[in-house]
Coordinates of C-alpha atoms in Angstrom, one line a residue:
Chain A
M1 CA 26.6 -4.3 -25.5
D2 CA 26.1 -5.2 -29.2
S3 CA 23.1 -3.0 -30.0
I4 CA 20.1 -1.0 -28.7
E5 CA 17.1 -0.5 -30.9
L6 CA 13.4 0.6 -30.8
R7 CA 10.9 -1.2 -32.9
V8 CA 7.2 -0.2 -33.0
S9 CA 4.9 -3.1 -33.6
V10 CA 1.1 -3.2 -34.0
F11 CA -0.6 -6.0 -32.1
G12 CA -4.4 -6.2 -32.4
G13 CA -4.6 -2.6 -33.5
R14 CA -2.5 -1.5 -30.5
R15 CA 0.9 0.0 -31.0
E16 CA 3.6 -1.4 -28.8
G17 CA 7.2 -0.1 -28.5
R18 CA 9.8 -2.8 -28.2
I19 CA 13.2 -1.9 -27.1
F20 CA 16.0 -4.5 -27.6
L21 CA 19.3 -4.3 -25.7
K22 CA 21.4 -7.1 -27.2
G23 CA 24.6 -8.7 -26.0
V24 CA 24.7 -7.0 -22.6
K25 CA 27.7 -8.2 -20.6
D26 CA 28.0 -5.6 -17.9
P27 CA 25.3 -3.7 -15.9
N28 CA 27.1 -0.5 -16.7
E29 CA 26.4 -1.0 -20.4
I30 CA 22.7 -0.4 -19.7
D31 CA 22.4 3.4 -20.2
S32 CA 19.1 4.2 -18.5
E33 CA 19.0 7.7 -20.0
R34 CA 19.2 6.2 -23.5
V35 CA 16.5 3.7 -22.7
N36 CA 14.4 6.6 -21.3
E37 CA 14.8 8.5 -24.6
L38 CA 13.6 5.5 -26.5
V39 CA 10.6 5.1 -24.2
K40 CA 9.7 8.7 -24.8
E41 CA 10.1 8.2 -28.6
A42 CA 7.8 5.2 -28.4
L43 CA 5.2 7.3 -26.5
S44 CA 5.5 10.0 -29.1
R45 CA 4.8 7.5 -31.8
G46 CA 1.5 6.5 -30.1
C47 CA 2.7 3.5 -28.1
R48 CA 0.9 3.0 -24.7
R49 CA 2.8 -0.3 -24.0
V50 CA 6.6 -0.5 -23.9
S51 CA 8.4 -3.8 -23.6
I52 CA 12.2 -3.8 -22.9
Y53 CA 14.1 -6.9 -23.9
V54 CA 17.5 -7.3 -22.3
V55 CA 19.3 -10.1 -24.1
T56 CA 22.1 -11.4 -21.9
S57 CA 23.7 -14.5 -20.6
D58 CA 25.9 -12.7 -18.1
L59 CA 23.6 -10.5 -16.0
T60 CA 21.2 -11.4 -13.3
A61 CA 17.6 -10.2 -13.3
G62 CA 18.4 -8.1 -10.2
Q63 CA 21.3 -6.4 -12.0
V64 CA 19.1 -5.5 -14.9
L65 CA 16.3 -4.2 -12.8
E66 CA 18.7 -2.1 -10.7
A67 CA 20.1 -0.6 -13.9
L68 CA 16.6 0.1 -15.3
R69 CA 15.1 1.5 -12.1
P70 CA 15.1 5.1 -13.3
V71 CA 13.2 4.0 -16.4
I72 CA 10.7 1.8 -14.6
K73 CA 10.0 4.3 -11.8
G74 CA 10.2 7.2 -14.1
H75 CA 7.2 6.6 -16.2
I76 CA 3.7 6.2 -14.8
Y77 CA 1.6 6.3 -17.9
P78 CA 2.6 3.4 -20.2
S79 CA 2.3 -0.2 -19.4
M80 CA 5.8 -1.6 -19.3
S81 CA 7.6 -4.9 -19.1
V82 CA 11.2 -5.9 -18.7
W83 CA 12.4 -9.2 -20.1
V84 CA 15.8 -10.7 -19.2
L85 CA 16.5 -13.5 -21.6
D86 CA 19.0 -15.2 -23.8
E87 CA 19.0 -15.2 -27.7
E88 CA 17.3 -18.5 -27.8
T89 CA 14.4 -17.5 -25.6
L90 CA 14.0 -14.1 -27.4
K91 CA 13.0 -16.0 -30.5
S92 CA 10.1 -17.5 -28.6
V93 CA 8.6 -14.1 -27.7
E94 CA 9.0 -12.4 -31.0
E95 CA 5.3 -12.4 -31.6
E96 CA 3.0 -10.5 -29.3
V97 CA 3.0 -11.5 -25.7
N98 CA 0.2 -9.7 -23.9
V99 CA 0.9 -9.8 -20.2
Y100 CA -0.9 -6.6 -19.3
G101 CA -4.3 -8.2 -18.6
Chain B
M1 CA -2.3 -34.7 3.6
V2 CA -3.7 -31.6 2.0
E3 CA -5.4 -31.1 -1.3
T4 CA -3.3 -30.3 -4.4
Y5 CA -3.7 -26.8 -6.0
D6 CA -2.0 -25.4 -9.1
V7 CA -1.5 -22.0 -7.5
I8 CA -1.3 -20.9 -3.9
L9 CA -1.5 -17.4 -2.7
S10 CA -0.1 -16.1 0.6
T11 CA 1.7 -13.4 2.5
D12 CA 3.5 -13.1 5.8
R13 CA 1.8 -12.9 9.3
S14 CA 1.8 -9.1 9.4
L15 CA -0.9 -9.2 6.8
M16 CA -2.4 -12.7 7.2
T17 CA -4.1 -11.6 10.4
N18 CA -7.2 -9.7 11.3
H19 CA -5.6 -7.6 14.0
H20 CA -8.2 -8.8 16.5
G21 CA -11.0 -7.6 14.2
N22 CA -9.7 -4.0 14.4
E23 CA -8.2 -2.7 11.2
F24 CA -6.5 0.2 12.9
L25 CA -4.4 -2.1 15.0
G26 CA -2.8 -3.1 11.7
F27 CA -0.6 0.0 11.9
G28 CA 1.0 -1.7 14.9
T29 CA 2.7 -4.3 12.7
T30 CA 4.9 -1.5 11.4
M31 CA 6.3 -0.9 14.9
P32 CA 10.0 -1.5 15.6
L33 CA 10.7 -4.3 18.1
I34 CA 11.4 -2.1 21.1
L35 CA 9.2 -4.3 23.3
P36 CA 9.3 -8.1 23.4
R37 CA 8.4 -9.5 20.0
K38 CA 5.9 -12.1 21.4
F39 CA 4.0 -9.2 23.0
I40 CA 3.9 -7.0 19.9
Q41 CA 3.0 -9.9 17.6
W42 CA 0.2 -11.1 19.9
L43 CA -1.1 -7.5 20.1
F44 CA -1.0 -6.6 16.4
A45 CA -0.7 -9.7 14.3
P46 CA -2.4 -12.7 16.0
P47 CA -2.7 -15.9 13.9
M48 CA -5.5 -16.3 11.4
K49 CA -8.2 -18.9 11.9
H50 CA -7.8 -21.6 9.2
K51 CA -8.9 -25.1 8.2
K52 CA -5.9 -27.3 7.2
G53 CA -4.1 -24.1 6.3
I54 CA -6.9 -22.6 4.1
V55 CA -7.5 -19.3 5.8
W56 CA -10.9 -18.0 6.9
E57 CA -10.2 -14.4 6.0
A58 CA -7.5 -13.0 3.7
P59 CA -6.4 -9.5 2.7
Y60 CA -8.8 -8.1 0.1
G61 CA -6.0 -7.8 -2.6
I62 CA -5.2 -11.5 -2.3
R63 CA -8.9 -12.4 -2.5
R64 CA -9.2 -10.3 -5.7
T65 CA -6.2 -12.2 -7.3
E66 CA -7.7 -15.5 -6.1
A67 CA -11.0 -14.7 -7.7
A68 CA -9.3 -13.8 -11.1
L69 CA -7.3 -17.0 -11.1
L70 CA -10.4 -19.1 -10.3
A71 CA -12.4 -17.3 -13.0
A72 CA -9.6 -18.3 -15.4
G73 CA -10.1 -21.9 -14.4
I74 CA -6.9 -22.2 -12.4
K75 CA -7.2 -24.3 -9.2
T76 CA -6.2 -21.8 -6.6
A77 CA -6.2 -21.5 -2.8
V78 CA -5.2 -18.9 -0.2
V79 CA -2.9 -20.4 2.4
D80 CA -1.8 -19.4 5.8
P81 CA 2.0 -18.6 5.8
D82 CA 2.7 -21.4 8.3
W83 CA 1.2 -23.9 5.8
V84 CA 2.8 -22.8 2.5
G85 CA 5.3 -25.7 2.7
K86 CA 2.7 -28.3 3.0
Y87 CA 0.8 -27.1 -0.1
L88 CA 4.0 -26.8 -2.1
E89 CA 4.9 -30.3 -1.1
A90 CA 1.5 -31.4 -2.2
G91 CA 2.3 -30.2 -5.7
A92 CA 1.4 -26.5 -6.1
K93 CA 3.4 -25.2 -9.1
V94 CA 3.2 -21.5 -8.5
L95 CA 3.4 -19.4 -5.3
V96 CA 2.0 -15.9 -5.6
L97 CA 2.8 -13.4 -2.9
R98 CA 1.2 -10.0 -2.3
H99 CA 2.2 -7.4 0.2
H100 CA 2.0 -3.7 0.7
D101 CA 5.3 -3.2 2.4
W102 CA 7.7 -6.0 1.5
F103 CA 10.9 -4.4 3.0
G104 CA 9.5 -1.7 5.3
L105 CA 10.2 1.1 2.8
N106 CA 6.6 2.5 2.9
P107 CA 5.1 4.8 5.5
P108 CA 4.6 4.4 8.4
T109 CA 7.3 1.7 8.7
S110 CA 10.0 3.9 7.2
T111 CA 9.0 6.7 9.5
W112 CA 9.7 4.7 12.6
T113 CA 13.1 3.7 11.3
V114 CA 14.4 7.2 11.0
F115 CA 14.6 7.6 14.8
I116 CA 14.4 4.1 16.2
D117 CA 17.3 1.7 15.5
A118 CA 15.3 -1.5 15.6
E119 CA 13.7 -3.7 12.9
P120 CA 10.0 -3.3 12.5
L121 CA 7.8 -6.3 13.1
N122 CA 6.5 -6.5 9.5
V123 CA 10.1 -6.5 8.1
V124 CA 11.2 -9.3 10.4
L125 CA 8.1 -11.4 9.6
F126 CA 8.6 -11.0 5.8
R127 CA 12.3 -11.9 6.0
E128 CA 11.6 -15.0 8.1
F129 CA 8.8 -16.0 5.8
M130 CA 11.1 -15.7 2.8
E131 CA 13.8 -17.7 4.5
N132 CA 11.3 -20.5 4.9
V133 CA 10.3 -20.2 1.2
M134 CA 13.9 -20.4 0.2
K135 CA 14.4 -23.6 2.1
L136 CA 11.4 -25.0 0.2
R137 CA 12.8 -23.6 -3.1
D138 CA 16.0 -25.7 -2.6
R139 CA 14.1 -29.0 -2.6
L140 CA 10.8 -28.3 -4.5
D141 CA 10.1 -27.2 -8.1
F142 CA 7.8 -24.2 -8.1
K143 CA 7.7 -20.7 -9.5
L144 CA 7.5 -17.5 -7.4
V145 CA 5.5 -14.4 -8.4
V146 CA 5.3 -11.2 -6.3
A147 CA 2.5 -8.8 -7.0
G148 CA 0.6 -5.8 -5.7
P149 CA 0.8 -2.1 -5.2
A150 CA 4.3 -1.9 -3.5
V151 CA 6.4 -4.2 -5.7
W152 CA 8.4 -1.1 -6.8
Q153 CA 10.3 -1.7 -3.5
W154 CA 12.0 -4.7 -5.2
L155 CA 13.6 -2.2 -7.6
H156 CA 15.4 -0.6 -4.7
L157 CA 16.5 -4.0 -3.3
S158 CA 17.1 -5.7 -6.6
N159 CA 19.6 -8.1 -5.0
K160 CA 16.6 -9.7 -3.3
V161 CA 15.1 -10.5 -6.7
D162 CA 18.2 -12.8 -7.2
E163 CA 18.5 -14.0 -3.6
Y164 CA 14.8 -15.0 -3.5
R165 CA 14.8 -16.3 -7.1
V166 CA 11.7 -14.3 -8.0
D167 CA 10.3 -15.4 -11.4
A168 CA 8.1 -12.4 -12.1
I169 CA 7.1 -9.1 -10.4
V170 CA 3.7 -7.7 -11.3
D171 CA 3.2 -4.0 -10.4
S172 CA -0.4 -2.8 -10.1
N173 CA 1.0 0.7 -10.4
G174 CA -1.8 2.1 -8.2
D175 CA -4.6 0.0 -9.6
R176 CA -5.5 -3.7 -9.9
E177 CA -3.1 -6.1 -11.6
D178 CA -5.0 -9.4 -11.2
W179 CA -5.5 -10.1 -14.9
A180 CA -1.8 -9.6 -15.5
V181 CA -1.1 -12.1 -12.7
V182 CA -3.4 -14.6 -14.4
K183 CA -1.6 -14.2 -17.7
V184 CA 1.8 -14.6 -16.0
V185 CA 0.6 -17.7 -14.1
Q186 CA -0.9 -19.3 -17.2
R187 CA 2.5 -18.8 -19.0
L188 CA 4.4 -20.3 -16.1
L189 CA 2.1 -23.3 -15.8
N190 CA 2.7 -23.9 -19.5
G191 CA 6.4 -23.6 -19.2
L192 CA 6.6 -20.3 -21.2
P193 CA 9.0 -17.4 -20.5
V194 CA 7.6 -14.4 -18.6
P195 CA 8.9 -10.9 -18.1
K196 CA 10.8 -10.2 -14.9
Y197 CA 8.8 -7.0 -14.3
I198 CA 5.4 -5.9 -15.5
K199 CA 3.8 -2.6 -14.8
I200 CA 0.1 -1.8 -15.6
G201 CA -0.1 1.6 -17.2
I202 CA -3.1 4.0 -16.9
T203 CA -4.3 3.1 -20.4
D204 CA -4.5 -0.5 -19.3
S205 CA -6.5 0.3 -16.1
V206 CA -8.9 -2.5 -15.7
P207 CA -12.6 -1.7 -16.6
I208 CA -14.9 -2.4 -13.7
D209 CA -17.0 -4.9 -15.7
K210 CA -13.9 -7.1 -16.1
I211 CA -13.4 -7.5 -12.4
V212 CA -15.0 -10.6 -10.8
P213 CA -16.3 -10.6 -7.2
I214 CA -14.2 -12.2 -4.4
R215 CA -15.1 -15.8 -3.6
H216 CA -14.3 -15.9 0.2
A217 CA -14.1 -13.6 3.2
S218 CA -11.7 -10.7 3.3
V219 CA -9.9 -9.4 6.4
N220 CA -12.4 -7.6 8.6
G221 CA -15.0 -7.8 5.8
L222 CA -13.3 -5.1 3.7
V223 CA -15.2 -4.6 0.4
E224 CA -13.9 -2.3 -2.4
I225 CA -16.6 0.0 -3.8
G226 CA -14.4 2.0 -6.3
L227 CA -11.0 2.6 -7.9
G228 CA -9.1 5.7 -8.8
C229 CA -9.1 9.2 -7.5
P230 CA -9.8 12.6 -9.2
R231 CA -7.5 14.7 -7.1
G232 CA -4.1 13.8 -8.5
C233 CA -1.8 14.6 -5.5
S234 CA 1.9 14.4 -6.5
F235 CA 3.1 11.9 -3.8
C236 CA 0.2 9.5 -4.1
S237 CA 0.3 6.2 -5.9
V238 CA -3.4 6.3 -7.0
G239 CA -3.4 9.8 -8.3
G240 CA -4.3 10.0 -11.9
R241 CA -6.1 6.7 -12.1
P242 CA -9.6 7.1 -13.6
L243 CA -12.4 7.1 -11.0
R244 CA -14.5 3.9 -11.4
W245 CA -17.4 2.7 -9.1
Y246 CA -18.6 -0.9 -8.7
P247 CA -22.3 -1.3 -9.2
L248 CA -24.5 -2.0 -6.1
D249 CA -25.3 -5.6 -7.0
F250 CA -21.5 -6.4 -7.3
I251 CA -20.9 -4.8 -3.9
E252 CA -23.8 -6.7 -2.4
E253 CA -22.4 -10.0 -3.7
E254 CA -19.1 -9.3 -2.0
I255 CA -20.8 -8.3 1.3
K256 CA -22.9 -11.5 1.1
V257 CA -19.7 -13.6 0.6
N258 CA -18.4 -12.1 3.8
V259 CA -21.6 -12.5 5.8
R260 CA -22.0 -16.1 4.6
E261 CA -18.5 -16.9 5.9
G262 CA -19.1 -15.2 9.3
Q263 CA -18.2 -11.5 9.0
K264 CA -20.7 -9.6 11.1
S265 CA -19.2 -6.2 10.3
G266 CA -17.2 -4.7 7.4
I267 CA -15.4 -1.8 5.8
L268 CA -16.3 -0.1 2.6
S269 CA -13.1 0.8 0.7
A270 CA -12.3 3.5 -1.8
T271 CA -10.1 6.6 -2.0
D272 CA -13.2 8.6 -1.1
I273 CA -16.3 6.8 0.1
L274 CA -18.3 10.1 -0.1
L275 CA -17.7 10.2 -3.9
Y276 CA -19.4 6.9 -4.5
G277 CA -21.4 7.1 -7.7
S278 CA -20.0 10.5 -8.6
S279 CA -17.8 11.5 -11.5
T280 CA -16.8 14.8 -10.0
I281 CA -15.5 16.0 -6.6
Y282 CA -19.1 16.6 -5.4
P283 CA -20.9 13.7 -3.6
N284 CA -23.8 12.1 -5.2
A285 CA -25.8 12.0 -1.9
E286 CA -28.4 9.5 -3.0
A287 CA -25.7 7.0 -4.2
V288 CA -23.6 7.3 -1.0
L289 CA -26.7 6.7 1.2
K290 CA -27.7 3.8 -0.9
V291 CA -24.3 2.0 -0.7
N292 CA -24.2 2.6 3.1
R293 CA -27.8 1.5 3.6
L294 CA -26.9 -1.7 1.7
A295 CA -23.9 -2.3 3.9
K296 CA -25.9 -1.6 7.1
K297 CA -28.6 -4.1 6.0
Y298 CA -26.0 -6.9 6.3
W299 CA -23.5 -5.6 8.9
E300 CA -23.7 -4.6 12.5
C301 CA -20.9 -2.0 12.1
V302 CA -19.9 -0.3 8.9
G303 CA -16.5 1.3 8.7
W304 CA -15.0 3.4 5.9
S305 CA -11.5 3.1 4.5
H306 CA -11.0 6.7 3.4
I307 CA -12.9 10.0 2.9
T308 CA -11.8 13.5 2.1
I309 CA -12.5 16.5 4.3
A310 CA -13.4 18.6 1.3
A311 CA -16.1 16.2 0.1
A312 CA -17.5 16.0 3.6
L313 CA -17.8 19.7 3.9
T314 CA -19.5 20.1 0.5
N315 CA -22.6 18.3 1.9
K316 CA -22.9 18.6 5.7
K317 CA -26.5 17.2 5.6
L318 CA -25.1 14.0 4.0
I319 CA -22.7 13.6 6.9
R320 CA -25.5 14.0 9.4
D321 CA -27.7 11.5 7.4
L322 CA -24.9 9.0 7.3
H323 CA -24.4 9.3 11.0
D324 CA -28.1 8.7 11.6
L325 CA -28.0 5.7 9.3
L326 CA -24.9 4.0 10.7
V327 CA -24.4 5.0 14.3
D328 CA -27.2 3.2 16.1
C329 CA -25.6 3.3 19.6
E330 CA -26.3 -0.4 20.1
K331 CA -23.9 -2.2 17.9
Q332 CA -22.2 0.8 16.3
K333 CA -21.0 3.7 18.4
F334 CA -18.8 5.5 15.8
I335 CA -17.6 5.4 12.2
G336 CA -13.8 4.9 11.8
V337 CA -12.1 6.3 8.7
E338 CA -8.7 7.4 7.4
I339 CA -8.2 10.9 6.2
G340 CA -5.3 12.7 4.6
V341 CA -4.7 16.1 6.2
E342 CA -1.1 16.0 4.8
S343 CA 0.0 19.5 5.6
G344 CA -1.0 22.8 7.3
S345 CA 1.0 24.8 4.8
V346 CA -0.8 26.5 1.9
K347 CA 2.4 26.6 0.0
I348 CA 2.9 22.9 0.2
M349 CA -0.7 22.2 -0.7
K350 CA -0.5 24.4 -3.8
K351 CA 2.7 22.7 -4.9
H352 CA 1.8 19.1 -4.3
M353 CA -2.0 18.7 -3.9
A354 CA -3.8 21.8 -5.2
A355 CA -6.9 19.9 -6.0
K356 CA -7.2 18.2 -2.5
P357 CA -9.2 21.1 -0.9
A358 CA -11.5 21.6 -4.0
P359 CA -14.1 23.0 -4.4
F360 CA -12.8 25.1 -1.5
P361 CA -9.9 27.5 -2.3
V362 CA -6.5 26.0 -1.5
E363 CA -5.6 29.2 0.4
R364 CA -8.3 28.2 3.0
W365 CA -7.0 24.6 3.6
P366 CA -6.1 25.0 7.3
E367 CA -9.6 26.4 8.0
V368 CA -11.2 23.7 5.8
V369 CA -9.4 21.0 7.9
E370 CA -10.5 22.5 11.2
E371 CA -14.1 22.9 10.0
G372 CA -14.1 19.4 8.6
F373 CA -12.8 17.9 11.9
A374 CA -15.5 19.7 13.8
L375 CA -18.2 18.3 11.5
L376 CA -16.8 14.8 11.9
H377 CA -16.5 15.2 15.7
E378 CA -20.2 16.2 15.9
N379 CA -21.2 13.2 13.9
E380 CA -19.1 10.6 15.7
I381 CA -16.9 9.9 12.7
I382 CA -13.4 9.3 14.1
P383 CA -10.5 10.0 11.6
A384 CA -7.1 8.4 11.8
S385 CA -5.5 11.2 9.8
T386 CA -2.1 11.3 8.2
L387 CA 0.4 14.0 7.5
V388 CA 3.2 13.9 4.9
V389 CA 6.4 15.4 6.3
G390 CA 9.4 16.2 4.2
L391 CA 7.7 16.7 0.8
P392 CA 10.1 18.3 -1.7
G393 CA 10.3 22.0 -1.2
E394 CA 9.2 21.9 2.4
E395 CA 10.8 24.6 4.6
E396 CA 10.7 25.5 8.3
D397 CA 7.6 27.7 8.0
D398 CA 5.7 24.9 6.3
V399 CA 6.4 22.5 9.2
I400 CA 5.5 25.2 11.8
A401 CA 2.2 25.8 10.0
T402 CA 1.4 22.1 10.2
T403 CA 2.3 22.0 13.9
E404 CA 0.0 24.9 14.5
L405 CA -2.8 23.1 12.7
V406 CA -2.3 19.9 14.7
K407 CA -2.6 22.0 17.9
R408 CA -5.8 23.6 16.7
L409 CA -7.2 20.1 16.1
R410 CA -6.9 19.1 19.7
P411 CA -10.6 19.6 20.5
Y412 CA -11.7 17.0 17.9
R413 CA -11.7 13.3 18.5
S414 CA -9.1 11.9 16.2
L415 CA -5.6 10.4 15.8
I416 CA -3.0 12.1 13.8
V417 CA -0.1 10.1 12.3
P418 CA 2.9 11.9 10.8
M419 CA 4.5 10.0 8.0
F420 CA 7.8 10.9 6.3
F421 CA 7.7 11.3 2.6
V422 CA 8.4 8.2 0.5
P423 CA 8.9 8.3 -3.3
M424 CA 6.4 5.6 -4.1
G425 CA 6.7 3.9 -7.5
P426 CA 3.6 5.0 -9.3
S427 CA 3.5 8.6 -7.9
R428 CA 4.7 11.7 -9.8
L429 CA 7.4 12.0 -7.2
G430 CA 8.7 8.5 -7.7
R431 CA 12.2 9.7 -8.7
E432 CA 12.7 11.7 -5.5
T433 CA 14.5 10.3 -2.5
W434 CA 13.3 9.4 1.0
F435 CA 13.0 12.3 3.5
R436 CA 15.7 12.0 6.2
K437 CA 16.8 15.6 7.1
L438 CA 15.2 15.9 10.6
R439 CA 15.4 19.3 12.2
P440 CA 14.3 20.6 15.6
Y441 CA 11.0 22.0 14.2
H442 CA 10.2 18.5 13.0
V443 CA 10.5 17.3 16.5
D444 CA 8.0 19.9 17.6
L445 CA 5.6 18.5 15.0
L446 CA 6.1 14.9 16.1
M447 CA 5.6 15.8 19.7
A448 CA 2.4 17.8 18.9
C449 CA 1.1 14.7 17.2
L450 CA 2.1 12.4 20.0
E451 CA 0.4 14.7 22.6
H452 CA -2.7 14.8 20.5
D453 CA -2.8 11.0 20.1
V454 CA -2.2 10.2 23.7
Y455 CA -4.9 12.6 24.7
W456 CA -7.5 11.0 22.4
A457 CA -6.2 7.4 22.6
K458 CA -7.3 7.3 26.3
N459 CA -10.7 8.6 25.4
L460 CA -11.1 6.2 22.5
L461 CA -10.0 3.2 24.6
E462 CA -12.5 4.1 27.3
N463 CA -15.5 4.8 25.1
Y464 CA -15.1 3.0 21.8
L465 CA -13.0 -0.2 22.1
G466 CA -15.5 -2.5 23.7
G467 CA -16.4 -6.1 24.1
L468 CA -15.2 -8.8 26.5
K469 CA -13.0 -10.4 23.9
M470 CA -11.1 -7.2 23.5
A471 CA -10.5 -6.7 27.2
P472 CA -6.8 -8.0 27.2
V473 CA -6.0 -6.0 24.0
K474 CA -7.6 -2.9 25.6
K475 CA -5.6 -3.4 28.7
A476 CA -2.3 -3.9 26.8
I477 CA -2.9 -0.8 24.6
G478 CA -3.9 1.2 27.7
W479 CA -0.6 0.2 29.4
F480 CA 1.4 1.2 26.3
V481 CA -0.4 4.6 26.0
G482 CA 0.3 5.2 29.7
L483 CA 4.0 4.4 29.2
V484 CA 4.3 6.8 26.2
E485 CA 2.5 9.5 28.2
K486 CA 4.9 9.1 31.1
S487 CA 7.9 9.0 28.8
M488 CA 7.0 12.2 26.8
P489 CA 9.8 14.4 28.1
R490 CA 12.4 11.6 27.6
I491 CA 11.1 11.0 24.0
R492 CA 11.5 14.7 23.2
E493 CA 15.0 14.7 24.6
S494 CA 16.0 11.6 22.6
L495 CA 14.6 13.0 19.4
M496 CA 16.4 16.3 19.9
N497 CA 19.7 14.5 20.6
L498 CA 19.2 12.4 17.4
V499 CA 18.6 15.6 15.4
E500 CA 21.6 17.3 16.8
K501 CA 23.8 14.3 16.0
A502 CA 22.4 14.1 12.5
M503 CA 23.0 17.8 11.9
E504 CA 26.6 17.5 13.1
A505 CA 27.2 14.6 10.9
E506 CA 25.8 16.5 7.9
K507 CA 28.2 19.5 8.7
G508 CA 31.1 17.0 8.7
G509 CA 30.0 15.9 5.3
A510 CA 29.0 12.4 6.5
G511 CA 25.3 12.9 5.6
T512 CA 22.4 12.0 7.9
P513 CA 23.3 8.7 9.5
S514 CA 20.0 7.1 8.7
A515 CA 20.2 8.0 5.0
P516 CA 22.7 6.0 3.1
Q517 CA 23.1 8.2 0.0
V518 CA 24.3 5.5 -2.3
S519 CA 21.4 3.1 -2.0
E520 CA 18.8 5.7 -1.2
V521 CA 17.2 3.1 1.0
P522 CA 16.2 3.7 4.6
I523 CA 18.2 2.3 7.5
T524 CA 16.1 -0.8 8.1
Q525 CA 17.5 -2.3 5.0
T526 CA 21.1 -2.2 6.2
H527 CA 20.2 -4.6 8.9
H528 CA 19.7 -7.6 6.7

């Protein structure tokens, strides 16, 4: 994996934590504990929505969801989304994408 | 030829059925195929009436999503599972599926599979349905969205996300996710990328005024009157969601939709019908009577999805008034409802559901249950009650206390269904594992429940399951109950043998056979 990073963005007055995992080539590179820490940090910084972007050309969606299961099932309060996409597609979702209703 | 829709909604036959108009028979779809499949399917999941594949009734959750999509201007229809191919061939671009037990990991399906090595009907029906969808996926271009309260199951069988080529999973997380489905569908229709998984958090719980009424009839006329629950039990997927009630005019509109499309009876649905209009754990008697009076104005029989024993006991007069209002002895002989008894152990109650007995002290829970059952019995309210077996921290004494409580409930007309603990996604115990460590004292509890249920099932069949149309169903269930009654000693012996084998395997370090420790997924899933 090339990098893992948390960014806090403000969309329509609402803080959203965005976690980027870039260049993931192997499911074992996804450290769910580290992602969990970042989710907690986002929550502590006032985010009630957390979006996780896994940028990969090598992993299937199933592999990503399996690796992130402890994160997704571990938090009941924030709204959460998991994106599995390549670099090109990531550019198209850089602005706010509100999928939470 | 059929009409072209942008989006079609569907599910497999275990849910796209009205169970012969008897909601409780729906439990039967979770049964393993120990009897001929044709018989079980006819008994519990008969086909749905439809017109060119557009179903007459549909599960309420599907109707909610349909209403939200239609309100957003998206041409949508709810389609019978056998007709999905025709509508996709006619040009539907998105198929949205909803289910409450995709892979049989929820109770009671997962409870059966601990001791019966056969696939449950609902698991088989979903797998066959998806095999058909996959064949269509090979030759047609459409997107697949799965949604609802149990989509967390896909996280445990994530290989199925790839195998079934799922485009998006929308998790209601114990609430309503319809508006998220609308946003996902809009993006898919516009060729935009969507997240693989979306979960609606508590701070995004949908406000009641944003929900739109259903447009067509729901299965058995079920109408939701509220969302959320104030009690916060650790194992429950709804716990922690804010309590919200639909206004009477909204409820009336949904009842009218059902009546207009032919539903003569219906079910009011909420986590606790007795708390309608209340923001606390005390019933607002006037509001509860109003909503029931409204339902009775339109329906011959009014059923309830759930109540709590504690709320019933806080206002006994309300229970008597509800009986007098609904049970008219001509069309309606009783009120059916589901109730969570969960445990007879004060220790377990304190640890996992301390607020469930409130306002009564948790130390008095077993007596509260007994007193509550007596009140319901007197007022012809018949509970199908559930127990949760194997909650974290449960010990032998806790199970024995529950068994004793079940035995004390024998005089009261009811059914008691034990369910093994499942770490459901949105619950506080979502990170735990499935209960699988059966012991002899668990067998005692299971047998106490079975004895209770056989005793009362005969009475219920005789006195409450009526109508000429139901005669063959009544006969079939009567035969099945008789078979279980005759087989009781053999069932106990088989269960004991299974427990002994499991315990030996554990001693040998192999773990309980039905609990693969790597996948944490119950045995049913190893079959396919």
